[in-house]
Coordinates of C-alpha atoms and ligand atoms in Angstrom, one line a residue:
X1 CA -85.2 58.6 4.4
X2 CA -83.0 56.0 3.3
X3 CA -79.5 55.5 5.2
X4 CA -77.0 57.7 4.3
X5 CA -75.4 55.7 1.1
X6 CA -72.0 56.7 2.4
X7 CA -70.4 55.8 5.7
X8 CA -67.5 58.4 5.9
X9 CA -65.0 58.1 8.7
X10 CA -62.4 61.0 7.6
X11 CA -59.4 60.4 9.2
X12 CA -57.0 62.4 6.9
X13 CA -59.2 65.6 7.6
X14 CA -59.7 64.7 10.9
X15 CA -56.0 64.0 12.1
X16 CA -54.0 66.2 9.6
X17 CA -55.1 69.9 9.7
X18 CA -53.1 72.2 7.9
X19 CA -52.5 69.6 5.0
X20 CA -54.9 70.7 3.1
X21 CA -57.7 73.1 2.1
X22 CA -61.5 72.8 2.7
X23 CA -63.0 73.8 -1.2
X24 CA -66.2 73.3 -2.6
X25 CA -66.1 71.7 -5.9
X26 CA -67.3 73.8 -9.2
X27 CA -70.7 73.9 -9.9
X28 CA -71.7 72.6 -13.5
X29 CA -74.4 72.8 -15.6
X30 CA -75.3 68.8 -16.0
X31 CA -73.9 66.5 -14.4
X32 CA -74.1 63.0 -15.3
X33 CA -72.7 59.5 -14.3
X34 CA -71.1 57.9 -17.5
X35 CA -70.0 54.8 -16.2
X36 CA -70.3 53.4 -12.4
X37 CA -67.8 50.8 -11.4
X38 CA -70.7 48.3 -10.0
X39 CA -68.0 45.7 -8.5
X40 CA -65.7 48.6 -6.8
X41 CA -69.0 50.5 -5.7
X42 CA -70.2 46.9 -3.9
X43 CA -66.6 46.4 -2.1
X44 CA -67.2 49.2 -0.8
X45 CA -70.6 48.6 0.1
X46 CA -71.9 51.7 -1.4
X47 CA -75.7 51.7 -2.9
X48 CA -74.8 52.1 -6.4
X49 CA -78.4 53.2 -6.9
X50 CA -78.1 56.1 -5.2
X51 CA -75.5 57.1 -8.0
X52 CA -77.7 57.0 -10.1
X53 CA -79.8 59.6 -9.0
X54 CA -79.6 63.5 -9.4
X55 CA -77.8 63.8 -6.0
X56 CA -75.5 60.8 -6.4
X57 CA -74.4 62.8 -10.0
X58 CA -73.9 65.9 -8.2
X59 CA -71.6 64.2 -5.4
X60 CA -69.6 62.2 -7.8
X61 CA -68.7 65.8 -9.8
X62 CA -68.0 67.7 -7.0
X63 CA -70.6 70.0 -6.9
X64 CA -72.4 68.9 -3.5
X65 CA -70.2 66.8 -0.5
X66 CA -71.8 63.6 0.3
X67 CA -73.5 63.8 3.7
X68 CA -70.7 63.1 6.6
X69 CA -68.1 63.7 3.4
X70 CA -64.8 66.2 3.2
X71 CA -64.3 68.5 0.0
X72 CA -60.8 69.2 0.5
X73 CA -57.7 69.7 -1.5
X74 CA -54.7 67.8 -0.4
X75 CA -51.2 69.8 -0.2
X76 CA -48.1 68.4 -1.7
X77 CA -45.3 69.4 -3.5
X78 CA -43.1 67.5 -5.7
X79 CA -40.1 67.0 -8.5
X80 CA -41.6 66.7 -11.6
X81 CA -38.9 65.7 -14.2
X82 CA -36.1 66.2 -11.7
X83 CA -36.8 69.9 -11.1
X84 CA -38.6 70.5 -7.4
X85 CA -42.3 72.3 -7.0
X86 CA -42.6 73.1 -3.7
X87 CA -45.9 73.6 -4.4
X88 CA -48.1 71.4 -6.2
X89 CA -51.4 70.0 -4.5
X90 CA -54.9 69.3 -5.7
X91 CA -55.3 71.6 -8.3
X92 CA -58.1 69.8 -9.8
X93 CA -59.2 67.5 -7.1
X94 CA -60.8 67.1 -4.3
X95 CA -60.7 64.3 -1.4
X96 CA -64.2 63.7 -0.3
X97 CA -64.3 61.1 2.2
X98 CA -62.8 57.6 3.4
X99 CA -64.7 54.7 3.7
X100 CA -63.6 51.3 5.0
X101 CA -64.6 48.9 2.8
X102 CA -66.1 45.2 3.1
X103 CA -62.7 43.8 3.6
X104 CA -62.1 46.1 6.4
X105 CA -60.0 48.4 4.4
X106 CA -59.4 52.2 4.4
X107 CA -60.2 53.8 1.3
X108 CA -60.1 57.9 -0.1
X109 CA -62.9 58.3 -2.5
X110 CA -61.3 61.3 -4.6
X111 CA -62.5 63.8 -7.6
X112 CA -60.5 64.3 -10.2
X113 CA -61.7 67.5 -12.7
X114 CA -63.7 68.8 -10.1
X115 CA -62.7 72.4 -10.3
X116 CA -60.4 75.1 -9.1
X117 CA -58.8 75.3 -5.6
X118 CA -56.0 77.2 -4.5
X119 CA -53.6 74.8 -5.9
X120 CA -54.6 75.3 -9.8
X121 CA -51.8 77.7 -10.6
X122 CA -53.1 79.3 -13.4
X123 CA -55.0 76.1 -14.6
X124 CA -58.4 75.1 -15.1
X125 CA -59.2 72.8 -12.3
X126 CA -61.1 70.9 -14.9
X127 CA -60.8 67.3 -16.7
X128 CA -61.8 65.7 -20.2
X129 CA -63.4 62.9 -21.2
X130 CA -60.5 61.4 -22.9
X131 CA -58.4 61.2 -20.3
X132 CA -60.8 60.1 -17.6
X133 CA -61.7 57.2 -19.6
X134 CA -58.4 56.3 -20.2
X135 CA -57.7 56.4 -16.4
X136 CA -60.7 54.3 -16.0
X137 CA -59.4 52.0 -18.5
X138 CA -55.9 51.5 -17.2
X139 CA -57.0 51.4 -13.6
X140 CA -59.2 48.5 -14.0
X141 CA -57.0 46.4 -16.3
X142 CA -53.6 47.2 -13.9
X143 CA -56.2 45.7 -11.0
X144 CA -57.0 42.8 -13.5
X145 CA -53.5 42.0 -13.6
X146 CA -53.6 41.7 -9.8
X147 CA -51.2 45.3 -9.8
X148 CA -51.8 47.6 -7.1
X149 CA -53.5 50.6 -8.4
X150 CA -55.9 53.5 -7.7
X151 CA -59.4 52.3 -9.5
X152 CA -62.1 54.2 -11.1
X153 CA -65.5 54.1 -9.4
X154 CA -67.2 56.5 -11.6
X155 CA -66.4 58.8 -14.9
X156 CA -69.3 61.6 -15.1
X157 CA -69.8 64.2 -17.8
X158 CA -70.5 67.5 -16.6
X159 CA -72.4 68.8 -20.0
X160 CA -69.4 72.0 -19.7
X161 CA -67.3 72.1 -22.9
X162 CA -63.4 72.7 -21.6
X163 CA -60.8 74.1 -23.8
X164 CA -57.8 71.8 -24.3
X165 CA -54.8 72.3 -26.8
X166 CA -56.9 71.1 -29.5
X167 CA -60.0 72.6 -29.2
X168 CA -62.7 72.6 -26.5
X169 CA -63.6 69.3 -25.4
X170 CA -66.4 67.5 -23.1
X171 CA -65.5 68.0 -19.3
X172 CA -66.0 65.2 -17.1
X173 CA -64.7 64.2 -14.0
X174 CA -63.1 61.1 -12.6
X175 CA -64.0 59.6 -9.1
X176 CA -61.2 57.4 -7.9
X177 CA -60.4 55.4 -5.4
X178 CA -57.2 54.8 -3.5
X179 CA -55.8 53.3 -0.3
X180 CA -54.7 56.8 0.4
X181 CA -53.5 59.6 -1.3
X182 CA -50.3 60.3 0.6
X183 CA -47.4 60.8 -1.9
X184 CA -43.3 60.9 -1.9
X185 CA -44.6 64.8 -2.6
X186 CA -46.5 65.2 0.5
X187 CA -43.6 64.7 2.6
X188 CA -41.2 67.0 0.7
X189 CA -44.0 69.8 0.6
X190 CA -43.9 70.1 4.7
X191 CA -39.7 69.0 4.7
X192 CA -39.1 71.9 2.1
X193 CA -40.8 74.5 4.5
X194 CA -38.7 73.1 7.0
X195 CA -42.0 72.3 9.1
X196 CA -40.6 68.9 10.5
X197 CA -43.2 68.8 13.4
X198 CA -45.9 68.5 10.1
X199 CA -43.3 65.6 8.5
X200 CA -43.5 63.5 11.9
X201 CA -47.5 63.8 12.3
X202 CA -47.2 62.7 8.7
X203 CA -44.8 59.6 9.3
X204 CA -46.6 58.9 12.4
X205 CA -49.9 58.5 10.1
X206 CA -47.9 56.8 7.5
X207 CA -47.2 54.2 9.7
X208 CA -50.6 53.8 11.3
X209 CA -52.2 53.7 7.9
X210 CA -50.3 51.3 6.2
X211 CA -47.5 50.3 7.9
X212 CA -48.7 49.4 11.5
X213 CA -45.9 47.1 12.3
X214 CA -43.5 49.6 11.5
X215 CA -43.9 50.7 15.1
X216 CA -42.4 47.7 16.6
X217 CA -39.1 48.4 15.2
X218 CA -36.3 50.0 17.0
X219 CA -36.5 53.2 14.8
X220 CA -40.0 53.3 13.0
X221 CA -39.6 56.1 10.4
X222 CA -36.4 53.7 9.2
X223 CA -38.6 50.8 9.0
X224 CA -41.3 53.1 7.3
X225 CA -39.1 54.1 4.7
X226 CA -37.4 50.4 4.4
X227 CA -41.5 48.8 3.6
X228 CA -42.3 52.0 0.9
X229 CA -39.2 51.1 -0.7
X230 CA -39.8 47.3 -0.4
X231 CA -43.3 48.0 -1.9
X232 CA -42.2 50.3 -4.7
X233 CA -39.3 47.5 -5.5
X234 CA -42.1 45.1 -6.4
X235 CA -44.6 47.5 -7.6
X236 CA -42.0 48.3 -10.5
X237 CA -41.5 45.0 -10.7
X238 CA -45.2 44.0 -11.7
X239 CA -45.0 47.0 -14.2
X240 CA -42.0 45.7 -15.8
X241 CA -43.5 42.2 -15.8
X242 CA -46.6 43.3 -18.2
X243 CA -45.0 46.0 -19.9
X244 CA -46.3 49.1 -18.3
X245 CA -44.7 52.3 -19.3
X246 CA -45.9 55.0 -16.2
X247 CA -44.6 58.0 -18.3
X248 CA -44.6 60.5 -15.3
X249 CA -43.0 59.0 -12.5
X250 CA -42.8 62.7 -10.8
X251 CA -42.9 62.3 -6.8
X252 CA -46.0 63.7 -6.5
X253 CA -47.4 60.6 -8.5
X254 CA -45.7 58.1 -6.7
X255 CA -47.8 56.9 -3.7
X256 CA -47.0 56.0 0.2
X257 CA -49.2 53.2 -0.2
X258 CA -46.8 51.5 -3.2
X259 CA -50.7 51.8 -5.8
X260 CA -49.8 52.8 -9.2
X261 CA -51.4 56.4 -9.1
X262 CA -52.0 59.1 -12.0
X263 CA -52.6 57.4 -15.3
X264 CA -51.4 60.5 -17.6
X265 CA -49.3 59.5 -20.1
X266 CA -48.7 55.9 -19.4
X267 CA -49.2 53.1 -22.3
X268 CA -48.1 49.5 -22.7
X269 CA -45.2 48.7 -24.7
X270 CA -45.5 46.4 -27.9
X271 CA -42.7 45.6 -29.1
X272 CA -39.8 45.1 -26.5
X273 CA -37.4 47.7 -25.6
X274 CA -36.6 49.5 -22.4
X275 CA -35.9 52.9 -24.2
X276 CA -39.4 52.6 -24.8
X277 CA -41.2 56.1 -24.2
X278 CA -44.4 57.6 -25.0
X279 CA -45.3 60.7 -23.4
X280 CA -44.7 63.6 -25.6
X281 CA -43.1 65.7 -23.0
X282 CA -40.4 63.1 -22.0
X283 CA -37.5 64.3 -24.3
X284 CA -35.1 62.9 -22.6
X285 CA -36.2 59.5 -22.0
X286 CA -36.4 60.2 -17.8
X287 CA -39.4 57.4 -17.6
X288 CA -38.3 55.1 -20.6
X289 CA -39.7 51.7 -19.7
X290 CA -36.0 50.5 -18.8
X291 CA -35.5 53.3 -16.7
X292 CA -38.4 52.9 -14.1
X293 CA -36.3 51.4 -11.4
X294 CA -33.8 53.9 -11.2
X295 CA -36.3 56.6 -11.2
X296 CA -38.2 55.0 -8.4
X297 CA -34.8 54.6 -6.8
X298 CA -34.1 58.4 -7.3
X299 CA -37.7 58.8 -6.1
X300 CA -37.2 57.3 -3.0
X301 CA -34.3 59.2 -2.1
X302 CA -36.3 62.3 -2.3
X303 CA -38.6 60.6 0.3
X304 CA -35.2 59.7 2.4
X305 CA -34.2 63.4 2.6
X306 CA -37.4 63.9 4.6
X307 CA -37.3 61.6 6.8
X308 CA -32.9 62.0 8.1
X309 CA -34.6 64.5 11.1
X310 CA -37.1 62.2 12.5
X311 CA -34.7 59.2 12.4
X312 CA -31.6 61.0 14.5
X313 CA -32.4 64.6 14.9
X314 CA -29.2 64.6 16.9
X315 CA -26.9 62.8 14.5
X316 CA -28.2 63.7 10.9
X317 CA -25.1 62.2 9.5
X318 CA -25.6 58.7 11.2
X319 CA -29.4 59.2 9.7
X320 CA -28.3 59.7 6.5
X321 CA -26.0 56.6 6.7
X322 CA -28.8 54.1 7.8
X323 CA -31.4 55.4 5.3
X324 CA -28.3 55.2 2.4
X325 CA -27.9 51.5 3.4
X326 CA -31.6 50.8 2.6
X327 CA -31.7 53.0 -0.4
X328 CA -28.3 51.5 -1.7
X329 CA -30.4 47.7 -1.4
X330 CA -32.7 48.8 -4.1
X331 CA -31.1 47.8 -6.7
X332 CA -30.7 44.4 -5.7
X333 CA -34.2 44.1 -4.0
X334 CA -35.9 45.2 -7.4
X335 CA -33.7 42.9 -9.2
X336 CA -34.7 39.8 -7.0
X337 CA -38.7 41.1 -7.6
X338 CA -38.1 41.1 -11.1
X339 CA -36.1 38.0 -11.2
X340 CA -38.6 36.1 -9.1
X341 CA -41.8 37.4 -11.5
X342 CA -39.9 36.6 -14.7
X343 CA -39.4 33.1 -13.0
X344 CA -43.0 32.7 -12.6
X345 CA -43.8 33.7 -16.2
X346 CA -40.9 31.3 -17.4
X347 CA -42.8 28.5 -15.3
X348 CA -39.5 27.8 -13.0
X349 CA -40.6 26.4 -10.1
X350 CA -37.0 26.2 -8.7
X351 CA -34.1 28.9 -8.9
X352 CA -30.4 28.1 -11.0
X353 CA -27.8 30.4 -11.5
X354 CA -28.4 30.0 -15.4
X355 CA -32.0 32.1 -14.7
X356 CA -30.7 35.3 -15.3
X357 CA -29.2 34.9 -18.6
X358 CA -31.9 32.5 -19.5
X359 CA -34.1 35.6 -19.1
X360 CA -31.6 38.1 -20.5
X361 CA -31.1 36.3 -23.4
X362 CA -35.3 35.9 -24.2
X363 CA -35.6 40.0 -23.8
X364 CA -32.2 40.0 -26.4
X365 CA -34.5 37.8 -29.0
X366 CA -37.4 40.1 -28.2
X367 CA -35.4 43.5 -29.1
X368 CA -34.1 41.7 -32.1
X369 CA -37.2 40.1 -33.7
X370 CA -39.0 43.3 -32.5
X371 CA -41.7 40.7 -31.1
X372 CA -44.7 41.7 -29.4
X373 CA -43.4 41.4 -25.9
X374 CA -47.2 39.8 -24.2
X375 CA -47.3 37.5 -27.1
X376 CA -44.1 36.2 -26.4
X377 CA -44.5 35.3 -22.6
X378 CA -47.5 33.9 -23.6
X379 CA -46.3 31.3 -26.0
X380 CA -44.1 30.1 -23.2
X381 CA -46.7 28.1 -21.8
X382 CA -47.3 26.2 -25.3
X383 CA -43.5 25.7 -25.3
X384 CA -43.4 24.3 -21.6
X385 CA -46.4 22.2 -23.1
X386 CA -43.9 20.8 -25.8
X387 CA -45.0 23.0 -28.7
X388 CA -42.7 25.4 -30.1
X389 CA -44.2 26.5 -33.0
X390 CA -46.2 29.7 -31.8
X391 CA -43.2 31.1 -30.4
X392 CA -41.2 30.0 -33.1
X393 CA -43.3 32.1 -35.2
X394 CA -43.5 35.3 -33.1
X395 CA -39.7 35.5 -32.5
X396 CA -38.4 34.8 -36.0
X397 CA -34.7 35.3 -35.4
X398 CA -31.9 33.0 -35.5
X399 CA -30.9 32.2 -31.9
X400 CA -34.2 31.3 -31.2
X401 CA -34.1 27.6 -31.5
X402 CA -30.6 27.8 -29.5
X403 CA -33.0 29.8 -26.5
X404 CA -35.8 27.1 -26.8
X405 CA -33.2 24.5 -26.7
X406 CA -31.9 25.7 -23.8
X407 CA -35.1 26.8 -22.3
X408 CA -36.4 23.1 -22.5
X409 CA -33.4 21.9 -20.7
X410 CA -34.1 24.3 -18.3
X411 CA -37.7 22.9 -17.6
X412 CA -36.0 19.4 -17.6
X413 CA -34.2 20.3 -14.4
X414 CA -36.9 21.9 -13.0
X415 CA -39.1 18.6 -12.8
X416 CA -42.3 17.9 -14.1
X417 CA -45.1 19.9 -12.9
X418 CA -48.7 19.0 -14.0
X419 CA -49.9 22.8 -13.1
X420 CA -46.7 24.4 -15.2
X421 CA -49.0 25.9 -18.2
X422 CA -51.8 26.6 -16.0
X423 CA -49.5 28.2 -13.6
X424 CA -47.9 30.4 -16.5
X425 CA -51.0 31.4 -18.1
X426 CA -52.3 33.1 -15.1
X427 CA -49.4 35.6 -15.0
X428 CA -48.8 36.1 -18.5
X429 CA -51.7 38.0 -19.6
X430 CA -53.5 37.3 -23.2
X431 CA -55.0 41.0 -23.2
X432 CA -53.5 44.3 -22.4
X433 CA -54.8 47.3 -23.1
X434 CA -53.4 48.2 -26.2
X435 CA -52.7 51.4 -27.2
X436 CA -54.9 51.4 -30.9
X437 CA -57.8 50.0 -29.1
X438 CA -57.7 52.7 -26.0
X439 CA -57.6 55.2 -28.7
X440 CA -60.2 53.4 -31.0
X441 CA -62.2 53.3 -27.8
X442 CA -61.8 57.1 -26.0
X443 CA -62.1 57.9 -30.0
X444 CA -65.9 56.4 -30.1
X445 CA -66.8 57.4 -26.4
X446 CA -66.1 61.5 -27.6
X447 CA -68.9 60.5 -30.4
X448 CA -71.1 59.5 -28.1
X449 CA -70.5 55.6 -28.6
X450 CA -69.3 53.7 -25.3
X451 CA -69.6 50.2 -27.2
X452 CA -65.9 50.1 -27.7
X453 CA -65.1 51.3 -24.3
X454 CA -67.9 49.0 -22.8
X455 CA -66.5 45.8 -24.8
X456 CA -62.6 46.7 -24.4
X457 CA -63.1 47.2 -20.5
X458 CA -64.9 43.8 -20.3
X459 CA -62.0 42.0 -22.5
X460 CA -59.5 43.6 -20.1
X461 CA -61.0 42.4 -16.7
X462 CA -60.3 39.0 -17.3
X463 CA -56.8 39.4 -19.4
X464 CA -55.5 35.9 -18.9
X465 CA -58.3 34.0 -19.9
X466 CA -59.0 33.1 -23.5
X467 CA -62.4 34.8 -24.4
X468 CA -64.3 33.9 -27.2
X469 CA -64.4 36.4 -30.0
X470 CA -61.9 38.4 -28.8
X471 CA -58.9 37.5 -30.8
X472 CA -58.5 40.9 -32.2
X473 CA -57.8 42.2 -28.7
X474 CA -54.5 40.2 -28.4
X475 CA -53.1 41.8 -31.4
X476 CA -50.5 43.8 -31.6
X477 CA -51.3 47.4 -33.5
X478 CA -51.9 47.4 -36.8
X479 CA -48.6 48.2 -39.2
X480 CA -50.5 51.9 -40.4
X481 CA -51.0 52.6 -36.4
X482 CA -47.3 54.5 -36.4
X483 CA -45.5 55.4 -32.9
X484 CA -47.5 55.8 -30.4
X485 CA -47.3 59.4 -28.5
X486 CA -49.4 60.2 -25.3
X487 CA -49.8 63.3 -23.7
X488 CA -49.4 64.8 -20.0
X489 CA -51.5 67.7 -18.2
X490 CA -54.8 66.5 -19.7
Ligands
AMP1 P1 -50.3 65.6 -12.9 O1 -50.0 65.6 -14.3 O2 -52.2 65.0 -13.1 O3 -50.0 64.6 -12.0 O4 -50.6 67.2 -12.3 C1 -49.6 67.7 -11.8 C2 -50.1 69.0 -10.6 O5 -50.8 69.9 -11.7 C3 -51.1 68.9 -9.6 O6 -50.7 69.2 -9.1 C4 -52.1 68.8 -10.2 O7 -53.5 69.1 -9.7 C5 -51.9 70.1 -11.3 N1 -53.0 70.2 -12.5 C6 -53.0 69.6 -13.6 N2 -53.8 69.8 -14.5 C7 -54.7 70.3 -13.6 C8 -55.5 71.5 -14.2 N3 -56.2 71.4 -15.4 N4 -55.8 73.0 -13.5 C9 -55.2 72.9 -12.4 N5 -54.0 71.9 -11.7 C10 -53.5 70.9 -12.6
MG2 MG1 -50.5 63.7 -10.4

């Protein structure tokens, strides 16, 4: 016998009894690992060959729990588009175990689409190929962009057809890796039931797993809140820096770890607009591009509510005041992360008061010109190198010349830096998962041609480096592509 391919250490299942239900994944006719993420498997210390055996395919589709693993559906609640659902939970997902990766980090291995659980609420517990591959692509693109995210370990097909809105589709299961699956909604599940002992247990677990230095603070639970908020402020700023719209920032889709999770109706903007919305169900624009920091703060307020009794059971008003003080700092904190990142994108090594106006005015020009967000920022390093032509060609509006003059003046104040253009090119991507390319790749995959998916994934894995033969991947959607709409609950 070869050594067991997975060395699990299942802290969630072990320490948090009552926070999950043990359930077997569904049996499927023909489990097949369509794509395995080899670099990630390596990072996890996994034997990739094992997953290419029939047994491995059964494990990655949830048919069989791997040796030493778990098979649990986690409980959580959540505010969805502002309305509270006291019971959501893993309705089509299973946590199959935790591993310590080669860097000593604890990582969850989780399946999505593995069949019904007690949390399925009438859903079929399944996932289909397009959305599974979409999450694979998006997560890997975000990772390559340096943004904290869950990642796909594998995409597998099940050999069965699953009924969706537009007819039957190929069933699939995503295996994904996360630093944990603790969500704001996990806290809400227990808090809304008045089970404060379990909220405390969960908070202690979250601190030990993600914020161990919080234990040294006067109030560890307040410190937990402060640190989660800081990671979220940073995360949302990073989304905005690359033009990412999550699309469904419900509290069950906000992690305690600060990783991006649940790539459902997400998309990247092309033309800059703070009002950009892609999700078909987000009719009010609740999760619009420019509204994401507000909604993150709203979600954090829901998180704060679950912690009140832990922070001060005797004097709730005092606890609320402490939490509010932290929460009210969010907009400024976010703004600081955003502006710091914008300075990097503009190649500014120093800070001056005028930077905010300079940045905002660039955004106003982009909006007026309808110019491509990614291309505009990428062209800035050329300006910094003394060549403004590319930017002029993109930002075709009257104010551009003035702005370039102000920018050049500002760069003059910043001093000469030989590394400036390279530093800018290391934060302003050339390649993002453009909506038309993602759709093309998924359409081909559903016809059995994985070529476009593989090629797109390859290009997106080094998004900051100019790649030969990849020009088309850097371009916005052709005119005929039209407005883009994404769908939830897929
Ligand atoms: P999501 O939109 O993927 O974040 O899911 C929100 C909630 O709906 C979670 O509790 C999911 O487990 C559940 N859910 C989504 N799709 C399905 C499905 N096909 N079957 C059962 N539950 C589902
Ligand atoms: Mg979700």
